[in-house]
Amino acid sequence: MKLQEQSQDIIDLCGDAVELDLLVSQMKNLMVEHINEGRKPGALVVEYKPPEELKTLIDLDLPYTGIGVSGLMPLLQNVLRYSVNSWNPGFMDKLYAGTNPVGIITEMLIALLNANSHVYHVSPVLTLIENSVSEKLARLLGMGEKSGGITCPGGAFSNQLAMLTARNYMFPEIKTKGYCNFGKKLIVFTSSGGHYSIEKTGMALGLGIDNIVKVPCDDQGRMRTDELERLIIQSLERKEAPFFINATAGTTVLGAFDPLKEIGKIAKQYKLWFHVDGSWGGSLLFSDEHRHLIEGSSLADTFVLNPHKLLGTPLQCSFLLASDRQIFRQSNSLGAQYLFHDDSKYDLGDGTLGCGRRPDAIKLFIGWKIYGIIGYKQRIEHAFKMAKYLTNLVKKNSRFRMVLESPPNLQVCFWYVPKRMIILDQEEKESKKYQTWKEQMSLVTKEIHKRLQERGRFLIDYSPLELNGKELPPFFRVVINAPSINEHYLDELVKEFEGAGEGVLEYLEENKKFQNGLNITNGNCYMNGNGHVGGNGVLRTLGRANGNNKE
């Protein structure tokens, strides 16, 4: 063989490595610049463009002939430019934040290995890592010596697998024969503040959304155990088959923690499966100061924990833990011999709904190795410190009203109340007058949210809520998570709200958004710190109502 032909063969064999070297070297500069841009003072979280305009700025055409590496870089620059920069401390919209440098490395490692963690013999190291991390998490929760778990593609899927596992374990005949001859309604209990994935699961499993019973919450957003027990008894009296209780450790909107210990005792008394959706709050097991909020986790049959939220692990990384780590295989296995062989006790895929599985556990494994429990503890405690700082800022400012006086978690929820905006007593919630006001308050919140989004400096969200039987107008929810958030950014956030709220009532009136009066009055009105309007429907001026709220 000629020397030239040998050289060409070597290039062909090494082509992937050469191309990777080229891509990684060029991507490195783009990635580092993206992170640096997000941390510059005054940097935008997103250069917001409406969908129709954005379509003209991103090359969405899929060509017959590829553009090659040289053509890729300008496209990637635009993808980064017009995407949300979650590394920016102003990203406070969802229950996750930007990841960390080691998180990017772990994602690269997963892509490099391109491994499928469904059977041991194609992912031996990754299977052992997943088992090890799952068992360690479950033991930290106090779930017992037989405990462990598996990863799922997100908290919603974890909740779904938990309910499927409970159903198959408690009623194995349904797994093979279906509901046709079962003869009873299966009933699930969750709080009115719980995640919608429980209802989605009821729909997916054929239980019916109407059989997902919403348990009322108290005025702090926690499931009421007296109501839970009452509803269970009623279900039994109707000869139904109540079988599953979903409690929440850190609700999506308020961050509330259901009383897990009391709920666990009720579940045991009535022989129901006790599941805890700790997707958001479960990570508090790493914090000595705050883990009391998840007291009672040890009683759970299954428990969901999402490190991609509070711990900064890259999306997605969700663990479904169980008091018996064999329960998933025992309840869900179909024993497909072409994939799961006789000696496959380490195979993880047979215990799930799917087949192919991403080895997400390695992301927490490596992060844990780098930061240790102490590192995660410091991250959590810094976030709580910043949430307290923002809460105090909001309370001291006359333009804001807290939904909960003392937020239970890292969501700071409040209304922005424009000057001269009427606030009505929620005791009038059934009246037409209250409904009109609620609609108008909703318009104010949505308009300010739109303005904040277009400004791009901060990204936050809003939500409606029914709290203790009272339907509240939509309010802002700021999630404090990223370690990069500090007092300066929170001071700037408040100023940004004030700027976005300037003239909002006048704008809505000019554009005929307000209907039926209640638009603007000559005086101001008072809503107290826990979200309840003061004074039996009597309007009060802000200055008189609260000494901290001076105009």
PDB file of N, CA, C and O in Angstrom, residues 233 365 397 475:
ATOM      1  N   ILE A 233     -62.603   8.309  54.274  1.00  0.00           N
ATOM      2  CA  ILE A 233     -63.730   7.597  54.897  1.00  0.00           C
ATOM      3  C   ILE A 233     -64.941   7.610  53.977  1.00  0.00           C
ATOM      4  O   ILE A 233     -65.620   6.589  53.798  1.00  0.00           O
ATOM      5  N   PHE A 365     -24.046  12.262  40.641  1.00  0.00           N
ATOM      6  CA  PHE A 365     -22.887  11.548  41.191  1.00  0.00           C
ATOM      7  C   PHE A 365     -21.625  12.407  41.114  1.00  0.00           C
ATOM      8  O   PHE A 365     -20.920  12.600  42.117  1.00  0.00           O
ATOM      9  N   ASN A 397     -42.105  47.896  50.773  1.00  0.00           N
ATOM     10  CA  ASN A 397     -42.438  48.731  49.629  1.00  0.00           C
ATOM     11  C   ASN A 397     -43.955  48.817  49.473  1.00  0.00           C
ATOM     12  O   ASN A 397     -44.645  47.800  49.391  1.00  0.00           O
ATOM     13  N   PHE A 475     -50.830  36.454  40.757  1.00  0.00           N
ATOM     14  CA  PHE A 475     -49.771  37.185  41.446  1.00  0.00           C
ATOM     15  C   PHE A 475     -48.428  36.754  40.889  1.00  0.00           C
ATOM     16  O   PHE A 475     -48.300  35.734  40.198  1.00  0.00           O
TER      17      PHE A 475
END
